[in-house]
mmCIF file of C-alpha atoms in Angstrom:
data_model
loop_
_atom_site.group_PDB
_atom_site.id
_atom_site.type_symbol
_atom_site.label_atom_id
_atom_site.label_comp_id
_atom_site.label_asym_id
_atom_site.label_seq_id
_atom_site.Cartn_x
_atom_site.Cartn_y
_atom_site.Cartn_z
ATOM 1 C CA UNK A 170 70.122 -22.509 16.691
ATOM 2 C CA UNK A 171 68.596 -19.036 16.475
ATOM 3 C CA UNK A 172 66.924 -20.016 13.215
ATOM 4 C CA UNK A 173 65.498 -23.181 14.790
ATOM 5 C CA UNK A 174 64.361 -21.191 17.855
ATOM 6 C CA UNK A 175 62.650 -18.628 15.621
ATOM 7 C CA UNK A 176 60.988 -21.508 13.735
ATOM 8 C CA UNK A 177 59.592 -23.020 16.952
ATOM 9 C CA UNK A 178 58.391 -19.615 18.174
ATOM 10 C CA UNK A 179 56.691 -18.968 14.850
ATOM 11 C CA UNK A 180 55.109 -22.442 14.941
ATOM 12 C CA UNK A 181 53.930 -21.911 18.520
ATOM 13 C CA UNK A 182 52.370 -18.552 17.605
ATOM 14 C CA UNK A 183 50.574 -20.196 14.684
ATOM 15 C CA UNK A 184 49.277 -22.961 16.920
ATOM 16 C CA UNK A 185 48.121 -20.513 19.584
ATOM 17 C CA UNK A 186 46.494 -18.280 16.990
ATOM 18 C CA UNK A 187 44.719 -21.234 15.441
ATOM 19 C CA UNK A 188 43.645 -22.427 18.873
ATOM 20 C CA UNK A 189 42.305 -18.954 19.777
ATOM 21 C CA UNK A 190 40.493 -18.724 16.462
ATOM 22 C CA UNK A 191 38.977 -22.171 17.018
ATOM 23 C CA UNK A 192 37.939 -21.172 20.540
ATOM 24 C CA UNK A 193 36.327 -17.992 19.208
ATOM 25 C CA UNK A 194 34.519 -20.028 16.563
ATOM 26 C CA UNK A 195 33.341 -22.558 19.142
ATOM 27 C CA UNK A 196 32.237 -19.790 21.524
ATOM 28 C CA UNK A 197 30.374 -18.098 18.685
ATOM 29 C CA UNK A 198 28.702 -21.375 17.779
ATOM 30 C CA UNK A 199 27.754 -21.980 21.421
ATOM 31 C CA UNK A 200 26.422 -18.446 21.721
ATOM 32 C CA UNK A 201 24.397 -18.792 18.545
ATOM 33 C CA UNK A 202 23.070 -22.143 19.780
ATOM 34 C CA UNK A 203 21.960 -20.556 23.078
ATOM 35 C CA UNK A 204 20.295 -17.658 21.237
ATOM 36 C CA UNK A 205 18.543 -20.085 18.890
ATOM 37 C CA UNK A 206 17.357 -22.177 21.843
ATOM 38 C CA UNK A 207 15.900 -19.132 23.606
ATOM 39 C CA UNK A 208 14.200 -17.981 20.405
ATOM 40 C CA UNK A 209 12.655 -21.416 19.836
ATOM 41 C CA UNK A 210 11.335 -21.598 23.385
ATOM 42 C CA UNK A 211 9.878 -18.077 23.219
ATOM 43 C CA UNK A 212 8.043 -19.027 20.012
ATOM 44 C CA UNK A 213 6.652 -22.097 21.763
ATOM 45 C CA UNK A 214 5.497 -19.828 24.588
ATOM 46 C CA UNK A 215 3.785 -17.503 22.111
ATOM 47 C CA UNK A 216 2.046 -20.501 20.600
ATOM 48 C CA UNK A 217 0.805 -21.622 24.014
ATOM 49 C CA UNK A 218 -0.411 -18.118 24.836
ATOM 50 C CA UNK A 219 -2.655 -18.248 21.765
ATOM 51 C CA UNK A 220 -3.863 -21.819 22.345
ATOM 52 C CA UNK A 221 -7.396 -21.861 23.787
ATOM 53 C CA UNK A 222 -7.167 -25.586 24.611
ATOM 54 C CA UNK A 223 -3.999 -24.992 26.641
ATOM 55 C CA UNK A 224 -5.708 -22.023 28.319
ATOM 56 C CA UNK A 225 -8.439 -24.366 29.543
ATOM 57 C CA UNK A 226 -5.878 -26.957 30.671
ATOM 58 C CA UNK A 227 -3.724 -24.559 32.655
ATOM 59 C CA UNK A 228 -6.733 -22.742 34.149
ATOM 60 C CA UNK A 229 -8.027 -26.075 35.423
ATOM 61 C CA UNK A 230 -4.595 -26.912 36.834
ATOM 62 C CA UNK A 231 -4.283 -23.564 38.587
ATOM 63 C CA UNK A 232 -7.723 -23.855 40.147
ATOM 64 C CA UNK A 233 -6.744 -27.298 41.445
ATOM 65 C CA UNK A 234 -3.550 -25.837 42.945
ATOM 66 C CA UNK A 235 -5.661 -23.221 44.747
ATOM 67 C CA UNK A 236 -7.720 -25.914 46.466
ATOM 68 C CA UNK A 237 -4.589 -27.923 47.183
ATOM 69 C CA UNK A 238 -3.169 -24.869 48.969
ATOM 70 C CA UNK A 239 -6.303 -24.814 51.116
ATOM 71 C CA UNK A 240 -5.894 -28.505 51.877
ATOM 72 C CA UNK A 241 -9.157 -29.315 50.104
ATOM 73 C CA UNK A 242 -9.944 -31.687 47.207
ATOM 74 C CA UNK A 243 -10.417 -29.852 43.911
ATOM 75 C CA UNK A 244 -13.917 -30.091 42.426
ATOM 76 C CA UNK A 245 -14.467 -30.644 38.713
ATOM 77 C CA UNK A 246 -13.429 -27.547 36.795
ATOM 78 C CA UNK A 247 -16.792 -27.458 35.019
ATOM 79 C CA UNK A 248 -19.943 -29.130 36.291
ATOM 80 C CA UNK A 249 -22.420 -30.725 33.866
ATOM 81 C CA UNK A 250 -24.091 -28.034 31.768
ATOM 82 C CA UNK A 251 -21.592 -25.290 32.623
ATOM 83 C CA UNK A 252 -19.692 -25.833 29.371
ATOM 84 C CA UNK A 253 -22.474 -24.106 27.410
ATOM 85 C CA UNK A 254 -23.968 -21.993 30.212
ATOM 86 C CA UNK A 255 -24.480 -18.265 29.604
ATOM 87 C CA UNK A 256 -24.680 -15.684 32.391
ATOM 88 C CA UNK A 257 -25.769 -12.056 32.525
ATOM 89 C CA UNK A 258 -22.903 -9.598 32.965
ATOM 90 C CA UNK A 259 -22.945 -5.827 33.426
ATOM 91 C CA UNK A 260 -21.986 -3.884 30.291
ATOM 92 C CA UNK A 261 -20.821 -1.002 32.490
ATOM 93 C CA UNK A 262 -18.554 -3.196 34.619
ATOM 94 C CA UNK A 263 -16.954 -4.780 31.557
ATOM 95 C CA UNK A 264 -16.359 -1.410 29.930
ATOM 96 C CA UNK A 265 -14.714 -0.080 33.093
ATOM 97 C CA UNK A 266 -12.638 -3.259 33.455
ATOM 98 C CA UNK A 267 -11.511 -3.135 29.828
ATOM 99 C CA UNK A 268 -10.223 0.416 30.112
ATOM 100 C CA UNK A 269 -8.806 0.536 33.630
ATOM 101 C CA UNK A 270 -6.048 -2.054 33.141
ATOM 102 C CA UNK A 271 -3.487 0.706 32.602
ATOM 103 C CA UNK A 272 -4.196 2.119 36.067
ATOM 104 C CA UNK A 273 -3.541 -1.251 37.702
ATOM 105 C CA UNK A 274 -0.345 -1.553 35.654
ATOM 106 C CA UNK A 275 0.786 1.902 36.764
ATOM 107 C CA UNK A 276 -0.002 1.244 40.435
ATOM 108 C CA UNK A 277 1.838 -2.085 40.455
ATOM 109 C CA UNK A 278 4.723 -0.676 38.399
ATOM 110 C CA UNK A 279 5.456 2.437 40.444
ATOM 111 C CA UNK A 280 5.012 0.424 43.635
ATOM 112 C CA UNK A 281 7.704 -1.994 42.459
ATOM 113 C CA UNK A 282 10.029 0.778 41.263
ATOM 114 C CA UNK A 283 9.666 2.736 44.500
ATOM 115 C CA UNK A 284 10.523 -0.417 46.471
ATOM 116 C CA UNK A 285 13.950 -0.486 44.777
ATOM 117 C CA UNK A 286 15.057 3.016 45.762
ATOM 118 C CA UNK A 287 14.077 6.053 47.831
ATOM 119 C CA UNK A 288 11.825 7.626 45.159
ATOM 120 C CA UNK A 289 8.137 7.865 46.031
ATOM 121 C CA UNK A 290 5.286 6.778 43.730
ATOM 122 C CA UNK A 291 4.586 10.467 43.035
ATOM 123 C CA UNK A 292 8.200 11.013 41.989
ATOM 124 C CA UNK A 293 7.980 8.052 39.624
ATOM 125 C CA UNK A 294 4.830 9.562 38.130
ATOM 126 C CA UNK A 295 6.721 12.813 37.569
ATOM 127 C CA UNK A 296 9.425 10.839 35.761
ATOM 128 C CA UNK A 297 6.822 9.121 33.588
ATOM 129 C CA UNK A 298 5.188 12.384 32.598
ATOM 130 C CA UNK A 299 8.508 14.154 31.929
ATOM 131 C CA UNK A 300 9.163 11.598 29.123
ATOM 132 C CA UNK A 301 12.926 12.011 29.636
ATOM 133 C CA UNK A 302 13.679 11.009 33.248
ATOM 134 C CA UNK A 303 12.814 7.298 32.926
ATOM 135 C CA UNK A 304 15.727 4.969 32.292
ATOM 136 C CA UNK A 305 15.267 2.099 29.839
ATOM 137 C CA UNK A 306 14.772 -0.592 32.496
ATOM 138 C CA UNK A 307 12.138 1.398 34.425
ATOM 139 C CA UNK A 308 10.216 2.206 31.239
ATOM 140 C CA UNK A 309 10.353 -1.445 30.228
ATOM 141 C CA UNK A 310 9.098 -2.633 33.616
ATOM 142 C CA UNK A 311 6.121 -0.276 33.439
ATOM 143 C CA UNK A 312 5.275 -1.366 29.902
ATOM 144 C CA UNK A 313 5.527 -5.015 30.903
ATOM 145 C CA UNK A 314 3.051 -4.467 33.736
ATOM 146 C CA UNK A 315 0.727 -2.862 31.187
ATOM 147 C CA UNK A 316 1.115 -5.907 28.953
ATOM 148 C CA UNK A 317 0.357 -8.208 31.900
ATOM 149 C CA UNK A 318 -2.862 -6.431 32.910
ATOM 150 C CA UNK A 319 -3.981 -6.188 29.271
ATOM 151 C CA UNK A 320 -3.423 -9.922 28.748
ATOM 152 C CA UNK A 321 -5.379 -10.784 31.897
ATOM 153 C CA UNK A 322 -8.446 -8.964 30.605
ATOM 154 C CA UNK A 323 -8.638 -10.467 27.115
ATOM 155 C CA UNK A 324 -10.195 -13.880 27.912
ATOM 156 C CA UNK A 325 -12.844 -12.138 30.028
ATOM 157 C CA UNK A 326 -13.912 -10.252 26.911
ATOM 158 C CA UNK A 327 -13.743 -13.363 24.720
ATOM 159 C CA UNK A 328 -11.430 -16.358 24.699
ATOM 160 C CA UNK A 329 -10.983 -15.855 20.955
ATOM 161 C CA UNK A 330 -9.069 -12.652 21.708
ATOM 162 C CA UNK A 331 -6.054 -14.640 22.917
ATOM 163 C CA UNK A 332 -5.603 -15.842 19.324
ATOM 164 C CA UNK A 333 -4.817 -12.330 18.080
ATOM 165 C CA UNK A 334 -1.373 -11.700 16.558
ATOM 166 C CA UNK A 335 -0.377 -9.304 19.358
ATOM 167 C CA UNK A 336 -1.157 -11.793 22.148
ATOM 168 C CA UNK A 337 2.509 -12.737 22.476
ATOM 169 C CA UNK A 338 5.475 -12.107 24.749
ATOM 170 C CA UNK A 339 6.297 -8.437 25.293
ATOM 171 C CA UNK A 340 9.765 -8.694 23.720
ATOM 172 C CA UNK A 341 8.205 -9.731 20.409
ATOM 173 C CA UNK A 342 5.793 -6.791 20.143
ATOM 174 C CA UNK A 343 6.150 -4.155 17.456
ATOM 175 C CA UNK A 344 7.064 -0.586 18.382
ATOM 176 C CA UNK A 345 3.496 0.445 17.588
ATOM 177 C CA UNK A 346 2.108 -2.079 20.098
ATOM 178 C CA UNK A 347 4.605 -1.006 22.771
ATOM 179 C CA UNK A 348 3.548 2.600 22.264
ATOM 180 C CA UNK A 349 -0.012 1.589 23.154
ATOM 181 C CA UNK A 350 1.330 0.381 26.513
ATOM 182 C CA UNK A 351 3.258 3.628 26.924
ATOM 183 C CA UNK A 352 0.101 5.678 26.340
ATOM 184 C CA UNK A 353 -1.814 3.587 28.880
ATOM 185 C CA UNK A 354 0.835 4.194 31.530
ATOM 186 C CA UNK A 355 1.037 7.917 30.750
ATOM 187 C CA UNK A 356 -2.758 8.273 30.734
ATOM 188 C CA UNK A 357 -3.002 6.571 34.113
ATOM 189 C CA UNK A 358 -0.180 8.735 35.483
ATOM 190 C CA UNK A 359 -2.009 11.897 34.426
ATOM 191 C CA UNK A 360 -5.229 11.023 36.215
ATOM 192 C CA UNK A 361 -3.541 9.653 39.354
ATOM 193 C CA UNK A 362 -1.033 12.481 39.849
ATOM 194 C CA UNK A 363 -3.382 15.009 41.520
ATOM 195 C CA UNK A 364 -4.466 12.490 44.151
ATOM 196 C CA UNK A 365 -1.156 11.447 45.716
ATOM 197 C CA UNK A 366 1.104 13.578 47.891
ATOM 198 C CA UNK A 367 2.976 13.511 51.192
ATOM 199 C CA UNK A 368 5.276 10.746 52.448
ATOM 200 C CA UNK A 369 5.743 7.424 50.683
ATOM 201 C CA UNK A 370 3.469 5.692 53.209
ATOM 202 C CA UNK A 371 0.786 8.369 52.772
ATOM 203 C CA UNK A 372 0.978 7.991 49.005
ATOM 204 C CA UNK A 373 0.545 4.228 49.238
ATOM 205 C CA UNK A 374 -2.528 4.709 51.425
ATOM 206 C CA UNK A 375 -3.897 7.189 48.883
ATOM 207 C CA UNK A 376 -3.300 4.650 46.095
ATOM 208 C CA UNK A 377 -5.161 2.070 48.172
ATOM 209 C CA UNK A 378 -8.111 4.444 48.449
ATOM 210 C CA UNK A 379 -8.109 5.009 44.676
ATOM 211 C CA UNK A 380 -7.885 1.275 43.978
ATOM 212 C CA UNK A 381 -10.944 0.556 46.113
ATOM 213 C CA UNK A 382 -13.088 3.436 44.806
ATOM 214 C CA UNK A 383 -15.755 2.532 42.241
ATOM 215 C CA UNK A 384 -16.207 6.232 41.485
ATOM 216 C CA UNK A 385 -12.514 6.613 40.659
ATOM 217 C CA UNK A 386 -12.611 3.413 38.603
ATOM 218 C CA UNK A 387 -15.312 4.931 36.405
ATOM 219 C CA UNK A 388 -13.472 8.254 36.167
ATOM 220 C CA UNK A 389 -10.144 6.618 35.336
ATOM 221 C CA UNK A 390 -11.612 4.190 32.803
ATOM 222 C CA UNK A 391 -13.462 6.984 31.017
ATOM 223 C CA UNK A 392 -10.335 9.159 30.861
ATOM 224 C CA UNK A 393 -8.133 6.322 29.634
ATOM 225 C CA UNK A 394 -10.679 5.289 27.027
ATOM 226 C CA UNK A 395 -10.663 8.806 25.571
ATOM 227 C CA UNK A 396 -6.857 8.924 25.814
ATOM 228 C CA UNK A 397 -6.621 5.694 23.805
ATOM 229 C CA UNK A 398 -8.765 7.034 20.969
ATOM 230 C CA UNK A 399 -6.913 10.348 20.990
ATOM 231 C CA UNK A 400 -3.600 8.472 20.777
ATOM 232 C CA UNK A 401 -4.923 6.433 17.844
ATOM 233 C CA UNK A 402 -6.136 9.678 16.246
ATOM 234 C CA UNK A 403 -9.732 8.441 16.258
ATOM 235 C CA UNK A 404 -12.918 10.278 17.298
ATOM 236 C CA UNK A 405 -13.585 10.084 21.036
ATOM 237 C CA UNK A 406 -16.999 8.579 21.721
ATOM 238 C CA UNK A 407 -19.159 8.841 24.829
ATOM 239 C CA UNK A 408 -17.811 6.355 27.385
ATOM 240 C CA UNK A 409 -21.165 5.006 28.549
ATOM 241 C CA UNK A 410 -24.501 5.622 26.902
ATOM 242 C CA UNK A 411 -27.614 5.887 29.059
ATOM 243 C CA UNK A 412 -28.624 2.368 28.030
ATOM 244 C CA UNK A 413 -25.185 0.874 28.768
ATOM 245 C CA UNK A 414 -25.223 2.091 32.364
ATOM 246 C CA UNK A 415 -27.861 -0.503 33.300
ATOM 247 C CA UNK A 416 -27.590 -2.998 30.433
ATOM 248 C CA UNK A 417 -26.446 -6.605 30.675
ATOM 249 C CA UNK A 418 -25.214 -9.037 28.058
ATOM 250 C CA UNK A 419 -24.840 -12.782 27.860
ATOM 251 C CA UNK A 420 -21.349 -14.112 28.513
ATOM 252 C CA UNK A 421 -19.903 -17.621 28.523
ATOM 253 C CA UNK A 422 -19.615 -19.086 32.033
ATOM 254 C CA UNK A 423 -16.824 -21.384 30.816
ATOM 255 C CA UNK A 424 -14.761 -18.542 29.389
ATOM 256 C CA UNK A 425 -15.086 -16.498 32.578
ATOM 257 C CA UNK A 426 -14.024 -19.547 34.612
ATOM 258 C CA UNK A 427 -10.932 -19.915 32.424
ATOM 259 C CA UNK A 428 -10.197 -16.179 32.601
ATOM 260 C CA UNK A 429 -10.588 -16.138 36.390
ATOM 261 C CA UNK A 430 -8.114 -18.958 36.913
ATOM 262 C CA UNK A 431 -5.496 -18.232 34.247
ATOM 263 C CA UNK A 432 -4.116 -14.976 35.678
ATOM 264 C CA UNK A 433 -1.166 -16.795 37.282
ATOM 265 C CA UNK A 434 -0.064 -18.101 33.882
ATOM 266 C CA UNK A 435 -0.025 -14.619 32.361
ATOM 267 C CA UNK A 436 1.919 -13.338 35.376
ATOM 268 C CA UNK A 437 4.440 -16.150 34.960
ATOM 269 C CA UNK A 438 4.828 -15.558 31.223
ATOM 270 C CA UNK A 439 5.421 -11.834 31.690
ATOM 271 C CA UNK A 440 7.999 -12.562 34.385
ATOM 272 C CA UNK A 441 9.787 -15.139 32.245
ATOM 273 C CA UNK A 442 9.906 -12.801 29.264
ATOM 274 C CA UNK A 443 11.515 -10.114 31.425
ATOM 275 C CA UNK A 444 14.056 -12.512 32.951
ATOM 276 C CA UNK A 445 14.984 -13.867 29.511
ATOM 277 C CA UNK A 446 15.818 -10.332 28.385
ATOM 278 C CA UNK A 447 17.627 -9.410 31.601
ATOM 279 C CA UNK A 448 19.534 -12.651 32.231
ATOM 280 C CA UNK A 449 19.844 -14.132 28.711
ATOM 281 C CA UNK A 450 18.619 -17.480 30.028
ATOM 282 C CA UNK A 451 16.238 -19.866 28.297
ATOM 283 C CA UNK A 452 12.642 -19.970 29.597
ATOM 284 C CA UNK A 453 13.046 -23.616 30.662
ATOM 285 C CA UNK A 454 16.042 -22.686 32.852
ATOM 286 C CA UNK A 455 14.019 -19.958 34.553
ATOM 287 C CA UNK A 456 11.033 -22.269 34.956
ATOM 288 C CA UNK A 457 13.246 -24.930 36.503
ATOM 289 C CA UNK A 458 14.527 -22.429 39.079
ATOM 290 C CA UNK A 459 10.931 -21.619 40.031
ATOM 291 C CA UNK A 460 9.943 -25.281 40.286
ATOM 292 C CA UNK A 461 12.973 -26.351 42.350
ATOM 293 C CA UNK A 462 12.965 -23.239 44.539
ATOM 294 C CA UNK A 463 16.377 -21.897 43.512
ATOM 295 C CA UNK A 464 14.969 -18.612 42.138
ATOM 296 C CA UNK A 465 16.208 -15.540 44.038
ATOM 297 C CA UNK A 466 13.903 -13.846 46.538
ATOM 298 C CA UNK A 467 13.945 -10.661 44.451
ATOM 299 C CA UNK A 468 12.857 -12.481 41.290
ATOM 300 C CA UNK A 469 10.255 -14.485 43.216
ATOM 301 C CA UNK A 470 8.683 -11.291 44.555
ATOM 302 C CA UNK A 471 8.654 -9.710 41.093
ATOM 303 C CA UNK A 472 6.708 -12.733 39.821
ATOM 304 C CA UNK A 473 4.292 -12.262 42.728
ATOM 305 C CA UNK A 474 3.900 -8.591 41.792
ATOM 306 C CA UNK A 475 3.022 -9.588 38.230
ATOM 307 C CA UNK A 476 0.504 -12.042 39.690
ATOM 308 C CA UNK A 477 -0.977 -9.276 41.833
ATOM 309 C CA UNK A 478 -1.326 -7.126 38.710
ATOM 310 C CA UNK A 479 -3.037 -9.810 36.613
ATOM 311 C CA UNK A 480 -5.339 -10.717 39.517
ATOM 312 C CA UNK A 481 -6.344 -7.076 39.958
ATOM 313 C CA UNK A 482 -7.067 -6.690 36.246
ATOM 314 C CA UNK A 483 -9.574 -9.537 36.364
ATOM 315 C CA UNK A 484 -11.604 -8.469 39.407
ATOM 316 C CA UNK A 485 -13.795 -5.739 37.864
ATOM 317 C CA UNK A 486 -14.670 -8.085 34.984
ATOM 318 C CA UNK A 487 -16.155 -10.451 37.550
ATOM 319 C CA UNK A 488 -17.948 -7.669 39.428
ATOM 320 C CA UNK A 489 -16.918 -4.085 40.118
ATOM 321 C CA UNK A 490 -17.799 -4.540 43.793
ATOM 322 C CA UNK A 491 -14.794 -6.871 44.110
ATOM 323 C CA UNK A 492 -12.388 -3.920 43.966
ATOM 324 C CA UNK A 493 -13.712 -2.697 47.328
ATOM 325 C CA UNK A 494 -12.325 -5.749 49.153
ATOM 326 C CA UNK A 495 -9.484 -5.305 51.649
ATOM 327 C CA UNK A 496 -7.055 -7.407 49.583
ATOM 328 C CA UNK A 497 -7.496 -5.081 46.599
ATOM 329 C CA UNK A 498 -4.609 -2.988 47.809
ATOM 330 C CA UNK A 499 -1.008 -2.034 47.039
ATOM 331 C CA UNK A 500 1.407 -4.959 47.294
ATOM 332 C CA UNK A 501 3.002 -3.436 50.439
ATOM 333 C CA UNK A 502 -0.167 -4.006 52.459
ATOM 334 C CA UNK A 503 -0.628 -7.661 51.534
ATOM 335 C CA UNK A 504 -0.030 -10.264 54.210
ATOM 336 C CA UNK A 505 2.608 -12.973 53.770
ATOM 337 C CA UNK A 506 -0.258 -15.437 53.352
ATOM 338 C CA UNK A 507 -1.752 -13.396 50.486
ATOM 339 C CA UNK A 508 1.622 -13.147 48.741
ATOM 340 C CA UNK A 509 2.101 -16.894 49.186
ATOM 341 C CA UNK A 510 -1.241 -17.494 47.412
ATOM 342 C CA UNK A 511 0.143 -15.629 44.406
ATOM 343 C CA UNK A 512 3.347 -17.662 44.543
ATOM 344 C CA UNK A 513 1.391 -20.936 44.678
ATOM 345 C CA UNK A 514 -0.317 -19.902 41.437
ATOM 346 C CA UNK A 515 2.945 -18.883 39.757
ATOM 347 C CA UNK A 516 4.727 -22.084 40.809
ATOM 348 C CA UNK A 517 1.843 -24.298 39.704
ATOM 349 C CA UNK A 518 1.789 -22.541 36.329
ATOM 350 C CA UNK A 519 5.564 -23.058 36.064
ATOM 351 C CA UNK A 520 5.248 -26.807 36.670
ATOM 352 C CA UNK A 521 2.579 -27.182 33.974
ATOM 353 C CA UNK A 522 4.364 -24.919 31.507
ATOM 354 C CA UNK A 523 7.773 -26.553 31.992
ATOM 355 C CA UNK A 524 6.299 -29.993 31.308
ATOM 356 C CA UNK A 525 4.542 -28.694 28.192
ATOM 357 C CA UNK A 526 7.643 -26.957 26.794
ATOM 358 C CA UNK A 527 9.693 -30.132 27.279
ATOM 359 C CA UNK A 528 6.988 -32.174 25.560
ATOM 360 C CA UNK A 529 6.799 -29.943 22.460
#
């Protein structure tokens, strides 16, 4: 009897062991399948980011959603003749806009980080400049805001720039590309630090003043331009020549129209890329939660903050005077209606993107 009992015990152990091993194998296969699915979807997203035809499609869709939010019929995205129309744009404004993106990333980033704890924007700047006090998540958030504002500016410069190899999701960037974002954040922190002090509310008001100052925009852009070349170990050139201060150049009306209306897509993509890393969920799952309204309030507001960042980055490309408007302000001072406008753009982009990812 003991021998038979031992036999059954041994058999049971073998069965359980085999079952556990099979379960581990199945779990591993499921895990690998989920990882593969996420990777495939992220590659599709990268492909769409670099697709100028999709850029035009989603920009048109987002402009239509803007008019829908106003309760008005959407006009044609481009009127007859606008497809090939050229307009005069300020060389100075574009140069400022190109180089100031890091400041908008910093402002939006430290605003978000200071909303999560008791630290003030100035204290977050101190952490940035110490190079050791930032935890991995905070550093990543700041770099992602830098990526968002950089992306938003590229189609204003030329739609062809979205086809560059580094115009992809942040998680796929090389260390060298990420370091460019780091230098932009650090450069912006250096020039902002002397201007903010006092309570958190006072600091936010000071940031608002800096955001709306054309003089500071020029100062910050010039400093960050020289910081970029120094970081790349290249000679630092004069920021604006005498001729550039008053010069204009011909720019595509169509490309500016696309660039103006596509900011919500870049905000959405940057948010998705962050959530994929943080939650290990596929982009389509995240998009579905946005479309059906099941996304958490915290995640919704982060998407809106990315949208605020990409919107800000585009304004000086259109005209530097636009930064003096009352809505060009820290996220804290926006009305619920203004935040909802950002969400309408993000949600509309999610609906278009989800349909496209399912189709491909």
